[in-house]
Short mmCIF file of C-alpha atoms in Angstrom, two decimals:
data_model
loop_
_atom_site.label_atom_id
_atom_site.label_comp_id
_atom_site.label_asym_id
_atom_site.label_seq_id
_atom_site.Cartn_x
_atom_site.Cartn_y
_atom_site.Cartn_z
CA MET A 580 -42.39 4.86 -10.63
CA ASN A 581 -39.52 2.38 -11.06
CA ASP A 582 -40.13 -0.81 -9.08
CA TYR A 583 -36.45 -1.72 -8.99
CA ARG A 584 -34.08 -0.29 -6.41
CA PHE A 585 -30.95 -1.23 -8.35
CA ILE A 586 -30.89 -0.04 -11.95
CA LEU A 587 -28.35 0.66 -14.67
CA ASP A 588 -27.05 4.21 -14.62
CA LYS A 589 -29.02 6.31 -17.10
CA THR A 590 -26.35 8.98 -17.49
CA SER A 591 -23.75 8.88 -20.24
CA LYS A 592 -20.93 8.04 -17.86
CA LYS A 593 -18.95 4.91 -18.79
CA PHE A 594 -16.36 2.87 -16.93
CA TYR A 595 -13.80 0.26 -17.95
CA CYS A 596 -15.43 -3.15 -18.35
CA PRO A 597 -14.05 -5.74 -15.87
CA ASP A 598 -13.99 -8.30 -18.68
CA CYS A 599 -12.93 -6.66 -21.96
CA ASN A 600 -11.28 -3.58 -20.39
CA LYS A 601 -12.99 -1.20 -22.83
CA LYS A 602 -14.54 2.02 -21.52
CA THR A 603 -18.02 0.81 -22.41
CA PHE A 604 -19.28 -0.31 -19.00
CA VAL A 605 -22.52 0.98 -17.46
CA ARG A 606 -22.68 0.43 -13.71
CA TYR A 607 -25.68 -0.30 -11.51
CA ILE A 608 -26.76 2.34 -9.00
CA ASP A 609 -28.68 2.18 -5.75
CA THR A 610 -31.62 4.54 -6.39
CA ARG A 611 -32.31 4.98 -2.68
CA LYS A 612 -28.78 6.14 -1.90
CA ASP A 613 -27.95 7.57 -5.31
CA GLU A 614 -24.59 5.80 -5.38
CA TYR A 615 -22.90 3.13 -7.49
CA LEU A 616 -22.81 -0.50 -6.45
CA GLN A 617 -19.54 -2.44 -6.44
CA GLU A 618 -17.52 -2.21 -9.64
CA LYS A 619 -18.43 -5.70 -10.83
CA TYR A 620 -22.15 -4.88 -11.16
CA GLY A 621 -22.99 -3.52 -14.59
CA ARG A 622 -23.34 -4.22 -18.30
CA CYS A 623 -20.87 -3.81 -21.13
CA ASP A 624 -22.27 -2.03 -24.18
CA ARG A 625 -20.23 -4.32 -26.43
CA GLU A 626 -23.00 -6.90 -26.35
CA ILE A 627 -21.60 -8.98 -29.22
CA LYS A 628 -17.86 -8.75 -28.64
CA CYS A 629 -17.97 -8.91 -24.85
CA SER A 630 -21.50 -9.48 -23.45
CA TYR A 631 -20.47 -9.07 -19.79
CA HIS A 632 -23.51 -8.36 -17.60
CA LEU A 633 -23.76 -8.92 -13.88
CA SER A 634 -26.96 -7.84 -12.19
CA PRO A 635 -27.25 -7.49 -8.39
CA TYR A 636 -30.47 -9.50 -8.69
CA TYR A 637 -28.60 -12.37 -10.34
CA ASP A 638 -26.07 -13.32 -7.65
CA GLY A 639 -28.13 -12.66 -4.53
CA PHE A 640 -26.74 -9.24 -3.64
CA ALA A 641 -30.16 -7.59 -3.73
CA ASN A 642 -31.60 -10.22 -1.39
CA LEU A 643 -28.73 -9.77 1.05
CA ILE A 644 -29.37 -6.05 1.23
CA TRP A 645 -33.11 -6.56 1.66
CA GLU A 646 -32.64 -9.13 4.45
CA GLN A 647 -30.06 -7.01 6.22
CA GLU A 648 -32.21 -3.92 6.13
CA LYS A 649 -35.21 -5.89 7.35
CA GLY A 650 -33.18 -6.97 10.35
CA ALA A 651 -32.62 -10.62 9.45
CA PHE A 652 -28.92 -10.31 10.27
CA ILE A 653 -29.12 -7.51 12.85
CA LYS A 654 -29.41 -8.36 16.55
CA ASN A 655 -29.50 -4.82 17.81
CA LYS A 656 -29.20 -1.29 16.49
CA LYS A 657 -25.69 -0.81 17.85
CA ALA A 658 -24.50 -3.77 15.78
CA GLN A 659 -25.94 -2.45 12.52
CA LEU A 660 -23.64 -2.60 9.52
CA THR A 661 -23.81 -0.80 6.22
CA PRO A 662 -24.90 -3.02 3.32
CA PHE A 663 -21.39 -3.29 1.94
CA LYS A 664 -19.86 -4.14 5.31
CA ALA A 665 -22.56 -6.74 5.85
CA LEU A 666 -21.81 -8.22 2.45
CA ALA A 667 -18.09 -8.28 3.19
CA LYS A 668 -18.83 -10.18 6.37
CA GLN A 669 -20.76 -12.76 4.38
CA GLU A 670 -17.74 -13.28 2.12
CA ILE A 671 -15.80 -14.85 4.98
CA LYS A 672 -17.66 -18.12 4.45
CA GLU A 673 -15.75 -20.94 2.79
CA PRO A 674 -15.96 -20.94 -1.03
CA VAL A 675 -17.70 -23.70 -2.95
CA PHE A 676 -15.69 -25.29 -5.75
CA ILE A 677 -16.67 -26.74 -9.10
CA PRO A 678 -16.53 -30.57 -8.98
CA TYR A 679 -13.52 -32.07 -10.73
CA GLU A 680 -15.88 -34.22 -12.82
CA ILE A 681 -17.21 -31.05 -14.45
CA LEU A 682 -13.68 -30.00 -15.40
CA LYS A 683 -12.89 -33.48 -16.66
CA ALA A 684 -15.94 -33.43 -18.92
CA THR A 685 -14.50 -30.44 -20.80
CA ARG A 686 -11.27 -32.22 -21.71
CA LYS A 687 -12.35 -33.26 -25.19
CA GLY A 688 -13.61 -31.91 -28.51
CA TYR A 689 -10.38 -30.20 -29.49
CA GLU A 690 -11.12 -30.79 -33.15
CA GLN A 691 -14.04 -28.33 -32.83
CA ASN A 692 -12.25 -25.95 -30.46
CA VAL A 693 -11.81 -22.82 -32.59
CA PHE A 694 -8.99 -21.35 -30.51
CA ILE A 695 -6.96 -24.57 -30.57
CA GLN A 696 -7.58 -25.17 -34.27
CA ASN A 697 -6.47 -21.63 -35.01
CA LEU A 698 -3.17 -22.27 -33.26
CA LEU A 699 -2.71 -25.40 -35.36
CA HIS A 700 -3.77 -23.99 -38.72
CA ASN A 701 -4.78 -20.31 -38.88
CA VAL A 702 -2.00 -18.31 -37.21
CA PRO A 703 0.88 -16.99 -39.35
CA PHE A 704 3.23 -19.57 -37.84
CA PRO A 705 1.21 -22.67 -36.84
CA PHE A 706 2.36 -24.67 -33.84
CA ASP A 707 3.30 -28.34 -33.80
CA THR A 708 0.70 -30.73 -32.44
CA LYS A 709 2.97 -31.80 -29.59
CA GLU A 710 3.32 -28.18 -28.45
CA ILE A 711 -0.45 -27.73 -28.39
CA GLU A 712 -0.94 -31.01 -26.54
CA GLN A 713 1.57 -29.89 -23.95
CA VAL A 714 -0.08 -26.52 -23.32
CA ILE A 715 -3.50 -28.22 -23.12
CA SER A 716 -2.11 -30.61 -20.52
CA HIS A 717 -0.39 -27.91 -18.46
CA TYR A 718 -3.42 -25.64 -18.19
CA HIS A 719 -6.24 -28.22 -18.44
CA LEU A 720 -7.74 -26.48 -21.45
CA GLY A 721 -11.06 -27.86 -22.68
CA THR A 722 -14.00 -27.34 -25.02
CA VAL A 723 -17.69 -26.52 -24.88
CA CYS A 724 -18.99 -29.18 -27.27
CA LYS A 725 -22.66 -28.25 -27.60
CA GLY A 726 -25.18 -25.51 -27.05
CA TYR A 727 -24.97 -21.79 -27.72
CA ARG A 728 -21.23 -21.72 -26.81
CA ASP A 729 -20.36 -24.66 -29.05
CA GLY A 730 -16.67 -24.55 -30.03
CA ALA A 731 -15.62 -22.26 -27.19
CA ILE A 732 -12.40 -22.95 -25.32
CA THR A 733 -12.53 -23.37 -21.54
CA PHE A 734 -9.93 -21.75 -19.31
CA PRO A 735 -10.13 -23.27 -15.81
CA PHE A 736 -8.98 -21.27 -12.81
CA ILE A 737 -7.53 -23.91 -10.49
CA ASP A 738 -5.97 -22.79 -7.22
CA ILE A 739 -2.69 -23.90 -5.69
CA ASN A 740 -4.49 -26.67 -3.79
CA GLY A 741 -6.09 -28.09 -6.94
CA ASN A 742 -9.57 -26.67 -6.34
CA VAL A 743 -11.49 -25.59 -9.45
CA ARG A 744 -12.56 -22.04 -8.63
CA SER A 745 -14.05 -21.10 -12.01
CA ILE A 746 -14.11 -22.15 -15.66
CA GLN A 747 -14.21 -19.38 -18.22
CA ALA A 748 -15.57 -20.13 -21.70
CA LYS A 749 -14.51 -17.91 -24.59
CA GLN A 750 -15.55 -18.01 -28.21
CA PHE A 751 -13.01 -16.83 -30.78
CA ASP A 752 -13.20 -16.03 -34.47
CA LYS A 753 -10.76 -17.35 -37.09
CA THR A 754 -8.24 -14.67 -36.14
CA ASN A 755 -8.45 -15.59 -32.43
CA HIS A 756 -10.20 -12.37 -31.48
CA THR A 757 -12.85 -12.74 -28.79
CA ILE A 758 -16.46 -13.05 -29.94
CA SER A 759 -18.04 -13.64 -26.53
CA THR A 760 -17.19 -14.54 -22.95
CA ASP A 761 -19.10 -16.76 -20.55
CA PHE A 762 -18.58 -19.11 -17.62
CA LEU A 763 -19.31 -22.81 -17.48
CA HIS A 764 -21.47 -22.52 -14.37
CA SER A 765 -23.61 -19.94 -16.17
CA ILE A 766 -23.92 -22.22 -19.20
CA TYR A 767 -25.08 -25.06 -16.94
CA GLU A 768 -27.58 -22.81 -15.19
CA LYS A 769 -29.08 -21.51 -18.44
CA ASP A 770 -29.34 -25.04 -19.83
CA CYS A 771 -31.19 -26.26 -16.73
CA LYS A 772 -33.63 -23.36 -16.86
CA LYS A 773 -34.20 -23.77 -20.59
CA ASN A 774 -35.04 -27.46 -20.16
CA ASN A 775 -36.98 -26.98 -16.90
CA LYS A 776 -34.51 -29.12 -14.97
CA PRO A 777 -33.52 -28.50 -11.34
CA LEU A 778 -30.05 -27.13 -10.75
CA PRO A 779 -27.58 -29.73 -9.47
CA ASP A 780 -26.67 -29.41 -5.80
CA TRP A 781 -23.13 -28.25 -6.52
CA LEU A 782 -24.39 -25.43 -8.72
CA ASN A 783 -26.95 -24.22 -6.19
CA SER A 784 -24.16 -23.94 -3.63
CA TYR A 785 -21.61 -22.53 -6.07
CA LEU A 786 -23.89 -19.66 -7.10
CA LEU A 787 -23.78 -18.38 -3.52
CA ASN A 788 -20.06 -17.57 -3.92
CA ASP A 789 -19.59 -13.83 -4.08
CA LYS A 790 -16.40 -14.20 -6.09
CA LYS A 791 -16.20 -16.71 -8.89
CA VAL A 792 -12.75 -15.97 -10.35
CA SER A 793 -10.89 -16.02 -7.05
CA CYS A 794 -7.44 -17.31 -8.03
CA LEU A 795 -4.87 -16.89 -10.80
CA PHE A 796 -5.15 -18.77 -14.06
CA GLY A 797 -2.39 -21.41 -13.95
CA GLU A 798 -2.02 -21.10 -10.18
CA HIS A 799 -2.12 -24.90 -9.82
CA LEU A 800 1.29 -25.05 -11.53
CA LEU A 801 3.05 -23.11 -8.76
CA SER A 802 3.61 -26.19 -6.61
CA LYS A 803 4.84 -28.26 -9.53
CA TYR A 804 7.34 -25.60 -10.62
CA PRO A 805 8.55 -23.99 -7.37
CA THR A 806 11.68 -22.25 -8.72
CA ASN A 807 10.60 -20.68 -12.02
CA SER A 808 10.23 -16.93 -12.33
CA ILE A 809 6.61 -15.90 -12.85
CA ALA A 810 5.31 -13.99 -15.86
CA LEU A 811 1.95 -12.41 -15.11
CA VAL A 812 -0.46 -11.19 -17.80
CA GLU A 813 -4.08 -10.14 -17.89
CA ALA A 814 -5.89 -12.82 -19.93
CA PRO A 815 -5.55 -16.63 -20.08
CA LYS A 816 -5.30 -16.43 -23.89
CA THR A 817 -2.20 -14.26 -23.54
CA ALA A 818 -0.63 -16.66 -21.04
CA ILE A 819 -1.20 -19.61 -23.37
CA ILE A 820 0.34 -17.93 -26.42
CA ALA A 821 3.27 -16.57 -24.40
CA ALA A 822 4.00 -20.03 -22.98
CA LEU A 823 4.06 -21.45 -26.52
CA TYR A 824 6.60 -18.82 -27.57
CA PHE A 825 8.82 -18.62 -24.49
CA GLY A 826 8.74 -22.34 -23.72
CA PHE A 827 7.27 -24.41 -20.91
CA PRO A 828 8.25 -24.34 -17.22
CA ASP A 829 9.70 -27.87 -17.39
CA ASN A 830 12.90 -25.92 -18.03
CA PRO A 831 13.58 -24.01 -14.76
CA LYS A 832 15.04 -21.12 -16.79
CA ASN A 833 11.69 -20.54 -18.47
CA PHE A 834 8.87 -18.41 -17.15
CA LEU A 835 5.77 -19.90 -15.63
CA TRP A 836 3.00 -17.92 -17.33
CA LEU A 837 -0.05 -17.01 -15.24
CA ALA A 838 -3.02 -14.68 -15.79
CA VAL A 839 -5.09 -12.56 -13.41
CA TYR A 840 -8.32 -12.68 -15.51
CA ASN A 841 -8.93 -8.97 -16.16
CA LEU A 842 -7.52 -5.49 -15.55
CA SER A 843 -9.06 -4.94 -12.12
CA SER A 844 -8.08 -8.40 -10.81
CA LEU A 845 -4.44 -7.57 -10.09
CA ASN A 846 -4.48 -7.35 -6.31
CA ILE A 847 -2.66 -8.64 -3.28
CA ASP A 848 -5.38 -11.16 -2.44
CA LYS A 849 -4.81 -13.03 -5.70
CA CYS A 850 -1.06 -12.53 -5.72
CA LYS A 851 -0.33 -13.70 -2.17
CA VAL A 852 0.40 -17.18 -3.57
CA LEU A 853 3.39 -15.60 -5.35
CA GLN A 854 5.16 -14.84 -2.08
CA GLY A 855 8.87 -15.61 -2.42
CA ARG A 856 8.82 -15.59 -6.24
CA LYS A 857 10.30 -13.28 -8.86
CA VAL A 858 7.33 -11.86 -10.76
CA PHE A 859 7.52 -10.04 -14.10
CA LEU A 860 4.33 -8.27 -15.16
CA PHE A 861 3.45 -7.86 -18.83
CA PRO A 862 0.47 -5.49 -18.94
CA ASP A 863 -1.60 -4.72 -22.02
CA LEU A 864 -0.60 -1.41 -23.58
CA ASN A 865 -3.60 0.46 -22.17
CA ALA A 866 -2.90 -0.84 -18.66
CA PHE A 867 0.80 -0.06 -18.27
CA ASP A 868 0.42 2.90 -15.88
CA ASN A 869 -2.29 1.16 -13.89
CA TRP A 870 -0.25 -2.02 -13.44
CA SER A 871 2.91 -0.06 -12.62
CA GLN A 872 1.08 1.56 -9.71
CA LYS A 873 -0.36 -1.77 -8.59
CA ALA A 874 3.08 -3.41 -8.80
CA ASN A 875 4.40 -0.84 -6.32
CA SER A 876 1.53 -1.64 -3.96
CA LEU A 877 2.17 -5.36 -4.31
CA GLN A 878 5.87 -4.86 -3.63
CA ASN A 879 5.12 -2.88 -0.47
CA GLY A 880 2.60 -5.45 0.71
CA MET A 881 4.69 -8.50 -0.18
CA PRO A 882 8.35 -7.74 0.60
CA GLY A 883 9.21 -11.44 0.21
CA ALA A 884 8.42 -11.31 -3.51
CA SER A 885 9.87 -9.24 -6.34
CA PHE A 886 7.57 -7.42 -8.78
CA LYS A 887 8.91 -5.84 -11.97
CA VAL A 888 6.82 -4.39 -14.78
CA SER A 889 8.10 -5.04 -18.28
CA ASP A 890 8.18 -1.97 -20.53
CA LEU A 891 9.21 -3.98 -23.59
CA ILE A 892 6.08 -3.51 -25.69
CA GLN A 893 5.27 -0.14 -24.13
CA ASN A 894 8.54 1.34 -25.43
CA ASN A 895 8.27 -0.24 -28.86
CA ALA A 896 4.57 0.16 -29.67
CA THR A 897 3.19 2.71 -32.09
CA LYS A 898 0.55 5.24 -31.10
CA GLU A 899 -2.08 3.21 -32.96
CA GLU A 900 -1.06 0.01 -31.18
CA LYS A 901 -1.30 1.75 -27.82
CA GLU A 902 -4.77 3.05 -28.67
CA LYS A 903 -5.86 -0.50 -29.51
CA GLY A 904 -4.54 -1.79 -26.20
CA LEU A 905 -2.55 -4.64 -27.73
CA ASP A 906 -0.90 -7.20 -25.49
CA ILE A 907 2.32 -9.19 -25.70
CA ALA A 908 0.54 -12.03 -27.56
CA ASP A 909 -0.36 -9.64 -30.39
CA PHE A 910 3.34 -8.94 -30.90
CA LEU A 911 4.56 -12.51 -30.43
CA THR A 912 2.25 -13.98 -33.06
CA ARG A 913 3.92 -11.82 -35.70
CA LEU A 914 7.07 -13.89 -35.18
CA ASP A 915 7.96 -17.49 -35.96
CA TRP A 916 7.85 -19.21 -32.57
CA ARG A 917 10.71 -21.57 -33.51
CA ASP A 918 13.05 -18.67 -34.28
CA PHE A 919 11.89 -16.83 -31.18
CA ARG A 920 12.73 -19.75 -28.91
CA ARG A 921 16.20 -20.05 -30.41
CA LEU A 922 16.96 -16.35 -30.06
CA LYS A 923 15.40 -15.50 -26.68
CA PRO A 924 17.91 -14.90 -23.86
CA ASP A 925 18.04 -17.35 -20.97
CA ASN A 926 16.93 -14.73 -18.47
CA GLN A 927 13.92 -14.01 -20.74
CA ARG A 928 13.79 -10.30 -19.85
#
């Protein structure tokens, strides 16, 4: 008999991974109810190229269900909640943020940062140092300088109030394709456990957050650039490359490039900070229909903002490119960024 209530689905059914967006995701099921857990719980089969795995035993979900069903949070039978409603109620608590000192410690080691060095030397049209320095400064890009993620770039998710919500760490190969994805808090936790050290207080509290990536990448720039139109993409990497091609928001005619993190993260909760802005969405090729539907929902829920989905690459991509799910960065890097900046129209559409 299986001792675990929550296990990975043993059928052949696969879902889209919340990280790499490939249909290689195996979800966890509740064996007592014979139903899937929330979409974030599961493991991507692309263990080398993606490695996403979130277990309900890892983030405290299993304990919450156990305590709720044992009556720890139930005062009487009439007030009983389903596990998911009980969990939703717990999410109301104030989030815990990553200390700024942790972010500051990543702002170094660019000479060993594979992604940054690729932009300087290994792309078809290398960027000038000053352009790279500017994009690093705008988005607070950093480096993992030691350990099993040595050389990874860090993409911090900083909210409009300057709070560090999450710091993603991604390792790239020499062609800037993703090798693996991680998060800085997870790297810290694994290092402490490996060396038998207690977790720092901030990390103990942070791990209780139900949502780690709870804001847009680049959201902190909204206050600094209040009039720019917004360009919204899926991944931070795409936002960085697009900003280098289209130009920085110091010019009010330029886009302010933001990212939602992954395919399933485009929702009104994250986008509410875009109220009053003109927003142009640039979905990956395999997400065009999905994002078009979500854009309509966002428009209905946020009448003060304007949401328009770009069909530029969708209409010009080949069948093979669509099957690969390429994004706007894949097309931009084929062009010389200097020529592109000179030729792009002022309205950038």
